[in-house]
Coordinates of C-alpha atoms and ligand atoms in Angstrom, one line a residue:
X265 CA 12.0 -16.8 21.7
X266 CA 9.2 -14.4 22.7
X267 CA 9.5 -10.8 21.9
X268 CA 5.9 -9.4 22.2
X269 CA 4.4 -6.3 20.8
X270 CA 3.5 -3.3 23.0
X271 CA 1.3 -0.7 21.5
X272 CA 2.3 2.0 24.1
X273 CA 5.9 1.7 23.1
X274 CA 4.9 1.7 19.4
X275 CA 3.3 5.2 19.9
X276 CA 6.5 6.8 21.3
X277 CA 8.3 9.3 19.2
X278 CA 11.7 10.9 20.1
X279 CA 13.5 13.7 18.2
X280 CA 16.3 11.4 17.3
X281 CA 17.0 10.7 13.6
X282 CA 16.6 7.1 12.7
X283 CA 19.7 4.9 12.2
X284 CA 20.6 3.7 8.8
X285 CA 21.6 0.0 8.9
X286 CA 23.3 -1.7 5.9
X287 CA 22.3 -5.4 5.9
X288 CA 24.5 -8.3 4.9
X289 CA 22.1 -10.8 3.4
X290 CA 22.1 -14.4 4.7
X291 CA 22.5 -17.2 2.1
X292 CA 22.3 -20.9 3.0
X293 CA 21.3 -24.2 1.4
X294 CA 19.4 -25.5 4.4
X295 CA 16.0 -25.4 2.7
X296 CA 17.3 -26.1 -0.8
X297 CA 14.3 -27.3 -3.0
X298 CA 11.7 -26.6 -0.2
X299 CA 8.7 -24.7 -1.3
X300 CA 7.1 -21.5 -0.1
X301 CA 3.7 -20.0 -0.4
X302 CA 3.2 -16.4 0.4
X303 CA -0.2 -14.6 0.7
X304 CA -0.3 -10.8 1.0
X305 CA -3.1 -8.7 2.4
X306 CA -3.5 -4.9 2.3
X307 CA -1.6 -2.0 0.7
X308 CA 1.3 -1.7 -1.7
X309 CA 3.7 -1.4 1.2
X310 CA 2.8 -5.0 2.1
X311 CA 3.1 -6.1 -1.5
X312 CA 6.6 -4.8 -1.6
X313 CA 7.5 -6.3 1.8
X314 CA 6.4 -9.6 0.4
X315 CA 9.0 -9.1 -2.4
X316 CA 11.6 -8.8 0.4
X317 CA 10.4 -11.8 2.2
X318 CA 10.4 -13.8 -1.0
X319 CA 14.1 -12.9 -1.6
X320 CA 15.0 -13.9 2.0
X321 CA 13.3 -17.3 1.5
X322 CA 14.9 -17.8 -1.9
X323 CA 18.3 -17.0 -0.3
X324 CA 17.7 -20.0 1.9
X325 CA 16.9 -22.3 -1.0
X326 CA 13.1 -22.1 -1.1
X327 CA 11.2 -22.1 -4.4
X328 CA 7.9 -20.3 -4.8
X329 CA 4.6 -22.2 -5.3
X330 CA 1.0 -21.0 -5.8
X331 CA -0.9 -23.4 -3.4
X332 CA -0.6 -24.2 0.3
X333 CA -0.9 -27.9 -0.6
X334 CA 2.5 -27.8 -2.3
X335 CA 4.2 -25.7 0.3
X336 CA 6.7 -26.5 3.1
X337 CA 6.2 -23.0 4.5
X338 CA 3.3 -20.7 4.3
X339 CA 3.8 -17.0 5.1
X340 CA 0.8 -14.7 5.7
X341 CA 1.7 -11.1 5.4
X342 CA -1.1 -9.3 7.1
X343 CA -2.9 -6.0 7.2
X344 CA -4.5 -4.3 10.3
X345 CA -6.2 -1.3 8.8
X346 CA -9.8 -2.5 9.3
X347 CA -11.4 -5.3 11.3
X348 CA -12.3 -7.3 8.1
X349 CA -8.6 -7.8 7.5
X350 CA -8.6 -9.8 10.7
X351 CA -11.6 -12.0 9.6
X352 CA -9.8 -12.7 6.3
X353 CA -6.6 -13.8 8.1
X354 CA -8.4 -16.1 10.6
X355 CA -10.4 -17.6 7.7
X356 CA -7.3 -18.5 5.8
X357 CA -5.4 -19.6 8.9
X358 CA -8.1 -22.3 9.4
X359 CA -7.2 -23.7 6.0
X360 CA -3.5 -23.8 6.8
X361 CA -4.3 -25.5 10.2
X362 CA -6.3 -28.2 8.4
X363 CA -3.5 -28.7 5.8
X364 CA -1.0 -29.1 8.6
X365 CA -3.1 -31.5 10.7
X366 CA -4.5 -33.6 7.8
X367 CA -1.6 -33.7 5.3
X368 CA 1.6 -32.1 6.2
X369 CA 2.6 -32.1 9.9
X370 CA 5.9 -30.4 9.1
X371 CA 4.3 -27.4 7.4
X372 CA 5.8 -24.2 8.8
X373 CA 3.2 -21.5 9.3
X374 CA 4.4 -17.9 9.6
X375 CA 2.6 -14.6 10.2
X376 CA 4.1 -11.2 9.7
X377 CA 3.0 -7.7 8.7
X378 CA 0.8 -5.1 10.6
X379 CA -1.4 -7.6 12.5
X380 CA 1.8 -9.1 14.0
X381 CA 2.4 -5.7 15.6
X382 CA -0.9 -5.8 17.5
X383 CA -0.9 -7.0 21.1
X384 CA -4.3 -8.6 21.0
X385 CA -3.5 -10.5 17.8
X386 CA -0.3 -12.0 19.2
X387 CA -2.1 -12.9 22.5
X388 CA -4.8 -14.7 20.4
X389 CA -2.1 -16.5 18.4
X390 CA -0.4 -17.7 21.5
X391 CA -3.6 -18.8 23.2
X392 CA -5.6 -20.3 20.4
X393 CA -3.3 -21.0 17.4
X394 CA -0.2 -22.9 18.8
X395 CA 0.2 -24.5 15.3
X396 CA 1.5 -21.1 14.1
X397 CA 5.3 -21.5 14.2
X398 CA 6.7 -18.1 13.7
X399 CA 5.5 -14.5 14.1
X400 CA 7.6 -11.6 13.0
X401 CA 6.8 -7.9 13.1
X402 CA 7.3 -5.1 10.5
X403 CA 10.7 -4.2 12.2
X404 CA 11.9 -7.8 12.3
X405 CA 11.9 -8.9 8.7
X406 CA 15.7 -9.2 8.7
X407 CA 15.3 -11.9 11.4
X408 CA 13.4 -14.3 9.2
X409 CA 16.4 -16.3 8.1
X410 CA 17.6 -16.7 11.7
X411 CA 14.1 -17.9 12.7
X412 CA 14.2 -20.6 10.0
X413 CA 17.8 -21.6 10.4
X414 CA 17.4 -22.0 14.1
X415 CA 13.8 -23.2 14.1
X416 CA 12.5 -24.2 17.5
X417 CA 9.7 -26.4 18.5
X418 CA 7.9 -23.7 20.4
X419 CA 6.2 -20.7 18.8
X420 CA 8.9 -18.1 17.9
X421 CA 7.6 -14.6 18.2
X422 CA 9.8 -11.6 17.4
X423 CA 8.0 -8.3 17.3
X424 CA 9.7 -5.0 18.2
X425 CA 7.5 -2.1 19.0
X426 CA 9.7 0.9 18.4
X427 CA 10.3 3.8 16.1
X428 CA 12.4 1.8 13.7
X429 CA 15.5 1.9 11.6
X430 CA 16.1 2.4 7.9
X431 CA 17.6 -0.7 6.3
X432 CA 19.7 -0.5 3.2
X433 CA 21.0 -3.3 0.9
X434 CA 17.7 -5.1 1.0
X435 CA 17.3 -7.7 -1.7
X436 CA 13.9 -8.0 -3.4
X437 CA 12.4 -10.8 -5.5
X438 CA 10.3 -8.4 -7.6
X439 CA 7.0 -9.7 -9.0
X440 CA 7.4 -7.8 -12.2
X441 CA 10.3 -7.0 -14.5
X442 CA 8.4 -4.0 -16.0
X443 CA 7.4 -2.0 -13.0
X444 CA 8.9 -1.8 -9.5
X445 CA 8.1 -0.5 -6.1
X446 CA 10.7 1.7 -4.4
X447 CA 10.4 2.6 -0.7
X448 CA 11.4 6.2 -0.1
X449 CA 10.1 6.5 3.5
X450 CA 8.8 4.2 6.2
X451 CA 6.3 4.7 9.0
X452 CA 4.0 7.6 9.7
X453 CA 3.9 10.4 12.3
X454 CA 0.5 11.9 11.4
X455 CA -1.5 9.9 13.9
X456 CA -4.9 10.4 12.3
X457 CA -7.1 9.4 15.2
X458 CA -8.7 6.4 13.4
X459 CA -5.5 4.9 12.0
X460 CA -3.3 2.1 13.3
X461 CA -0.4 2.6 10.9
X462 CA 1.7 4.9 13.1
X463 CA 1.6 2.1 15.7
X464 CA 2.3 -0.9 13.4
X465 CA 4.9 0.8 11.1
X466 CA 6.7 3.1 13.5
X467 CA 8.0 6.6 13.1
X468 CA 8.2 8.4 9.7
X469 CA 11.7 7.9 8.5
X470 CA 13.1 8.7 5.0
X471 CA 15.7 6.8 3.1
X472 CA 18.7 8.9 1.9
X473 CA 18.1 10.2 -1.6
X474 CA 21.4 8.9 -2.8
X475 CA 20.3 5.3 -1.9
X476 CA 16.9 5.8 -3.6
X477 CA 18.5 7.1 -6.7
X478 CA 21.0 4.3 -6.8
X479 CA 18.1 1.8 -6.6
X480 CA 16.2 3.6 -9.4
X481 CA 19.3 3.8 -11.6
X482 CA 19.8 0.1 -11.2
X483 CA 16.2 -0.5 -12.2
X484 CA 16.6 1.7 -15.3
X485 CA 19.7 -0.3 -16.2
X486 CA 17.7 -3.5 -15.9
X487 CA 15.1 -2.3 -18.3
X488 CA 12.3 -1.4 -15.9
X489 CA 9.7 1.0 -17.4
X490 CA 8.0 2.3 -14.3
X491 CA 8.8 3.0 -10.6
X492 CA 6.3 3.8 -7.9
X493 CA 7.8 5.7 -5.0
X494 CA 6.2 4.3 -1.8
X495 CA 5.6 5.9 1.6
X496 CA 2.6 6.7 3.9
X497 CA 3.1 10.4 3.3
X498 CA 5.5 10.8 0.4
X499 CA 5.2 14.6 0.4
X500 CA 6.9 14.8 3.8
X501 CA 9.9 13.0 2.4
X502 CA 13.3 14.2 3.6
X503 CA 12.1 16.4 6.4
X504 CA 13.3 14.0 9.1
X505 CA 16.9 13.7 7.8
X506 CA 17.4 17.1 6.2
X507 CA 17.7 15.6 2.8
X508 CA 16.2 17.1 -0.4
X509 CA 12.4 17.7 -0.6
X510 CA 10.0 15.4 -2.2
X511 CA 9.6 17.8 -5.2
X512 CA 13.4 17.6 -5.7
X513 CA 13.5 13.9 -5.3
X514 CA 10.7 13.5 -7.9
X515 CA 12.7 15.6 -10.2
X516 CA 15.9 13.6 -9.7
X517 CA 14.0 10.3 -10.2
X518 CA 12.5 11.7 -13.4
X519 CA 15.9 12.7 -14.6
X520 CA 17.1 9.1 -14.4
X521 CA 15.1 8.7 -17.6
X522 CA 12.8 6.0 -16.3
X523 CA 9.8 6.2 -18.6
X524 CA 7.2 6.4 -15.9
X525 CA 7.3 7.7 -12.3
X526 CA 4.4 7.3 -9.9
X527 CA 4.1 7.8 -6.1
X528 CA 1.7 6.9 -3.3
X529 CA 0.4 8.2 -0.9
X530 CA 0.1 11.9 -0.7
X531 CA -1.3 13.6 2.4
X532 CA -3.0 17.0 1.5
X533 CA -1.1 18.5 4.4
X534 CA 2.4 18.5 2.9
X535 CA 1.4 18.9 -0.7
X536 CA 3.7 21.8 -1.9
X537 CA 3.4 24.1 -4.9
X538 CA 6.8 22.9 -5.9
X539 CA 5.5 19.3 -6.1
X540 CA 2.6 20.4 -8.3
X541 CA 4.9 22.3 -10.7
X542 CA 7.5 19.5 -10.8
X543 CA 4.7 17.0 -11.7
X544 CA 3.5 19.3 -14.4
X545 CA 7.0 19.9 -15.8
X546 CA 8.1 16.3 -16.4
X547 CA 6.4 14.1 -19.0
X548 CA 7.6 11.0 -17.3
X549 CA 6.0 11.9 -13.9
X550 CA 2.5 10.4 -14.4
X551 CA -0.5 12.8 -14.1
X552 CA -2.2 10.6 -11.4
X553 CA -2.6 11.6 -7.8
X554 CA -4.2 9.7 -5.0
X555 CA -5.3 12.4 -2.5
X556 CA -7.2 11.0 0.5
X557 CA -10.1 13.2 1.6
X558 CA -11.4 11.0 4.4
X559 CA -14.4 13.3 5.1
X560 CA -15.9 16.4 3.6
X561 CA -16.9 17.9 6.9
X562 CA -14.3 20.1 8.5
X563 CA -15.8 19.2 12.0
X564 CA -15.1 15.5 11.3
X565 CA -11.7 16.2 9.7
X566 CA -10.7 17.9 13.0
X567 CA -11.9 14.9 15.0
X568 CA -9.9 12.7 12.6
X569 CA -6.8 14.9 13.2
X570 CA -6.4 15.5 9.5
X571 CA -4.9 19.0 9.8
X572 CA -6.9 20.5 6.9
X573 CA -10.4 21.9 6.4
X574 CA -12.8 21.1 3.6
X575 CA -12.1 24.5 2.0
X576 CA -8.3 23.9 2.1
X577 CA -8.7 20.5 0.5
X578 CA -10.8 21.9 -2.3
X579 CA -8.3 24.8 -2.9
X580 CA -5.5 22.3 -3.2
X581 CA -7.6 20.0 -5.4
X582 CA -8.3 22.9 -7.8
X583 CA -4.7 24.0 -7.9
X584 CA -3.6 20.5 -8.9
X585 CA -6.4 20.2 -11.5
X586 CA -5.6 23.6 -13.0
X587 CA -1.8 23.1 -13.2
X588 CA -1.3 19.5 -14.2
X589 CA -2.7 18.8 -17.7
X590 CA -5.0 15.9 -17.9
X591 CA -4.5 14.9 -14.3
X592 CA -6.6 12.1 -12.7
X593 CA -7.3 12.3 -9.0
X594 CA -8.6 9.5 -6.8
X595 CA -9.3 9.5 -3.1
X596 CA -10.1 7.6 0.1
X597 CA -13.3 8.3 2.1
X598 CA -14.4 6.9 5.5
X599 CA -18.1 7.0 6.4
X600 CA -19.6 6.6 9.9
X601 CA -16.6 8.1 11.9
X602 CA -17.8 8.5 15.5
X603 CA -20.2 11.4 15.8
X604 CA -20.7 11.8 12.0
X605 CA -24.2 13.3 11.5
X606 CA -26.3 13.2 8.4
X607 CA -25.2 16.8 7.8
X608 CA -21.5 15.9 8.0
X609 CA -22.2 13.0 5.6
X610 CA -24.0 15.4 3.2
X611 CA -20.9 17.6 3.2
X612 CA -18.8 14.6 2.1
X613 CA -21.3 14.1 -0.8
X614 CA -21.0 17.8 -1.7
X615 CA -17.2 17.5 -1.9
X616 CA -17.5 14.5 -4.1
X617 CA -19.9 16.5 -6.3
X618 CA -17.3 19.3 -6.5
X619 CA -14.3 17.1 -7.1
X620 CA -15.9 14.5 -9.4
X621 CA -13.1 12.0 -8.6
X622 CA -11.7 9.6 -11.2
X623 CA -12.2 7.0 -8.5
X624 CA -12.5 6.5 -4.7
X625 CA -11.9 3.8 -2.2
X626 CA -14.7 4.0 0.4
X627 CA -14.8 2.4 3.8
X628 CA -17.0 2.2 6.8
X629 CA -15.1 3.4 9.9
X630 CA -13.6 0.4 11.8
X631 CA -12.4 1.1 15.4
X632 CA -8.7 0.0 15.8
X633 CA -7.1 -1.1 19.1
X634 CA -5.5 1.7 21.1
X635 CA -6.2 4.5 18.6
X636 CA -7.9 7.7 20.0
X637 CA -11.0 7.3 17.8
X638 CA -11.7 3.9 19.4
X639 CA -12.4 5.7 22.6
X640 CA -14.9 8.2 21.0
X641 CA -18.6 7.6 21.4
X642 CA -20.0 6.0 18.3
X643 CA -23.7 6.0 18.4
X644 CA -24.5 5.7 14.6
X645 CA -26.2 2.4 13.9
X646 CA -24.4 0.1 11.5
X647 CA -27.5 0.1 9.2
X648 CA -27.1 3.9 8.8
X649 CA -23.4 3.6 8.1
X650 CA -24.2 1.0 5.4
X651 CA -26.8 3.2 3.8
X652 CA -24.3 6.1 3.7
X653 CA -21.6 3.9 2.1
X654 CA -24.1 2.7 -0.5
X655 CA -25.2 6.3 -1.3
X656 CA -21.6 7.4 -1.5
X657 CA -20.6 4.5 -3.7
X658 CA -23.4 5.3 -6.2
X659 CA -22.1 8.9 -6.5
X660 CA -18.5 7.9 -6.7
X661 CA -19.3 5.3 -9.4
X662 CA -21.2 7.9 -11.4
X663 CA -18.2 10.2 -11.6
X664 CA -15.8 7.4 -12.2
X665 CA -17.8 6.2 -15.2
X666 CA -18.0 9.8 -16.4
X667 CA -14.3 10.2 -16.2
X668 CA -13.7 7.0 -18.1
X669 CA -16.2 8.0 -20.8
X670 CA -13.9 10.9 -21.7
X671 CA -11.5 8.3 -23.0
X672 CA -13.9 6.7 -25.5
X673 CA -12.5 6.7 -29.0
X674 CA -9.3 8.5 -27.8
X675 CA -5.8 7.3 -28.4
X676 CA -3.8 7.0 -25.2
X677 CA -0.4 5.6 -24.2
X678 CA -0.6 2.3 -22.3
X679 CA 2.3 0.4 -20.6
X680 CA 1.5 -3.2 -21.5
X681 CA 2.2 -5.4 -18.5
X682 CA 1.0 -8.9 -19.4
X683 CA -1.8 -11.1 -20.5
X684 CA -5.3 -9.9 -19.4
X685 CA -6.9 -11.8 -16.5
X686 CA -10.3 -11.9 -18.2
X687 CA -9.3 -12.8 -21.7
X688 CA -6.1 -14.6 -22.5
X689 CA -6.1 -13.3 -26.1
X690 CA -5.9 -9.7 -24.8
X691 CA -3.1 -7.9 -23.0
X692 CA -3.5 -5.5 -20.0
X693 CA -1.9 -2.3 -18.9
X694 CA -2.5 1.1 -17.5
X695 CA -2.8 4.6 -19.0
X696 CA -0.6 7.4 -17.6
X697 CA -3.6 8.3 -15.5
X698 CA -3.8 4.8 -14.0
X699 CA -6.8 3.5 -15.9
X700 CA -6.9 -0.2 -16.5
X701 CA -7.1 -1.1 -20.2
X702 CA -7.5 -4.5 -21.9
X703 CA -5.8 -4.3 -25.2
X704 CA -5.8 -6.2 -28.4
X705 CA -2.1 -6.4 -29.2
X706 CA 0.6 -8.9 -30.0
X707 CA 2.4 -10.4 -26.9
X708 CA 5.7 -9.2 -28.2
X709 CA 4.7 -5.7 -27.1
X710 CA 4.6 -6.7 -23.4
X711 CA 6.8 -4.3 -21.5
X712 CA 6.4 -1.4 -24.0
X713 CA 4.4 1.8 -23.9
X714 CA 2.2 1.7 -26.9
X715 CA -0.6 3.8 -28.3
X716 CA -4.1 2.4 -27.8
X717 CA -7.4 3.4 -29.2
X718 CA -10.1 3.0 -26.6
X719 CA -13.0 1.1 -28.2
X720 CA -15.3 0.6 -25.2
X721 CA -15.6 2.0 -21.6
X722 CA -16.9 0.0 -18.7
X723 CA -17.2 0.9 -15.0
X724 CA -13.9 -0.4 -13.8
X725 CA -11.9 -0.8 -17.0
X726 CA -11.7 -0.1 -20.7
X727 CA -11.1 -2.1 -23.9
X728 CA -8.9 -0.9 -26.7
X729 CA -6.7 -1.9 -29.6
X730 CA -3.1 -1.0 -30.3
X731 CA -2.6 1.5 -33.1
X732 CA 0.5 2.5 -35.0
X733 CA 0.7 6.2 -34.3
Ligands
LIG2292 N1 -11.5 2.5 9.5 C1 -11.9 2.6 8.2 N2 -11.0 3.0 7.2 C2 -9.7 3.3 7.6 N3 -8.7 3.7 6.9 C3 -7.6 3.8 7.7 N4 -8.0 3.5 8.9 C4 -9.3 3.2 8.9 C5 -10.2 2.7 9.9 N5 -9.9 2.6 11.2 C6 -8.7 4.0 5.4 C7 -8.4 5.4 5.1 C8 -7.0 5.3 4.5 C9 -7.1 4.0 3.8 C10 -5.8 3.3 3.5 O1 -7.8 3.2 4.7 O2 -9.3 6.0 4.2 O3 -6.7 6.4 3.6
LIG2293 FE1 -2.9 6.5 8.8 FE2 -3.2 9.2 8.7 FE3 -0.7 8.1 8.6 FE4 -2.4 7.8 6.5 S1 -1.5 9.8 7.3 S2 -1.1 6.2 7.4 S3 -4.3 7.7 7.5 S4 -2.1 8.0 10.3

C-alpha cells in the first residue's frame, strides 16, 4: 500500500471541529515472543507516542529489547524539527540495514514520526532505502497492527497529510510508573515561519476535558506522582472545542490530588493572567515554566510570525516572576534566522541579560521544507551563526549556573525517580523547579517526594542528600 505525504494538504485548515474517534485496540498472538526495539528522537510528544507504539506492539505479542541485534522489528520514531535530526536518522538506518543484510534478513524495519510526514523523506526512502519495510505517519499510528498482521513484501507506506482526528481509548506502555505524560492537545495552528510542526502534526485539536481528567484520575489511582500535560501550545487548550480554558483544566487536574502537575509547551501569545494565578494558587502545580523566546528582536519576531514583541514578552515574563513564588523559567532561542543582523542578535543577548533564565535550549536556524522562512533570503555565513550560538551559550550557562547556585545548602523537595545514571549508589530526581539532583538516599524511597539538602552545585545538575525534615 502506498499512501504518500503531501505537504500542501498538510497545511490546509478548515473551520470544522476535529472528530473524536474511540479506538478498539487490536490484540493478537501472531508475533508472540518476537522482540521489538524502539528508538525515539525529538520532543516529549514523540517520547509519549513511542509509549503508544510499544503498547500496540505488545498487544501483538512483541517483547521489548534494548539492542537491534536482539530485535525482530526495529521502529525509529523520528523528529523533523532541524536538519541534524535527518542526519541522525540516516546514520542509524545504516546500522539497521547492515544488521538486516549481514545477520537477520527477516528483520522488519519501520519508520514513523514527523519525518515520515515529509514528502522528500518518503521519496528518499522509496528510492534509496527499499529495505525499510513500513512507514507510517503521525496520523496513522492506529494502522500499525494492520501493517504487521498483513505484512507485504513491498514497502508499505501509510501517511495521511490532513488536519487530523482526536483518538480516545489509546493504550500506553508507559516508561515510568512514577510520572506520566498526558496529551491534552495535538497539532499546532501557530505556523511560526521557521517551523515544520504544523505540517507534520496537523491542526491544533484539544481532547475533551472529561477524557483528560478520566486519564489523570486513573493515574492517581495507580499511584503515579506526577503528570505532565502535553501540547504544542497548551495555553490555547480548549478553544477549538469550546471546552474549559487551560487555566480551568490545570485547576481540575490539580484537584485530582496528583502530587505534581507540569505542562509543556507554553506559547507567550495565549498565556493568560488566570493561568498565572492558578499556577500560583495550587501547591501541586509545579513552579516551572518553559516560555520560548526564539528571538529578542521584535523585527525578527515579526518575521518569525511569533505574534509578540520583545516588550510584550518581557512584561509577561515579569508578571510570571512576580506572581509565582520561586518560579523557574527556561526558554528556546534560535540564532541566525534569515536576515538576523548583529544588532538583532545583541537584542537577544539583552533579553537574556534581563530574564536571567534558569536554562535555555539554543539552536542555529535550520531551513525546513515548505515553510515560509525557507524561502527567505539567508545571507549570514554559517561561521557567524556559530559564533553567535557560542556567545549566547556562554551567557545562558552563566545565568543557569547562577540560578543553580541559589540552591546550595538549601533543603528542597525532590521526587526520586530511580538510580542515578552516573553513580549507581545514588538516586536521581527533580526539584519542583525541574532541577536534576543526584541524591544519596535509600532505594526504598524511589517514587517518593523527599526533602533533600543540596551539597554541591554543578553546571547541569546538583548533588544532595536526603534529610528527615
Ligand atoms: N530551526 C532551528 N530551530 C527550530 N526550532 C523549531 N524549528 C526550528 C528550525 N527550523 C526550535 C524552536 C522550538 C524548539 C522546539 O525548536 O526554538 O521552540
Ligand atoms: Fe512550531 Fe510555532 Fe507551533 Fe511551536 S508554536 S510548534 S514553534 S509553529
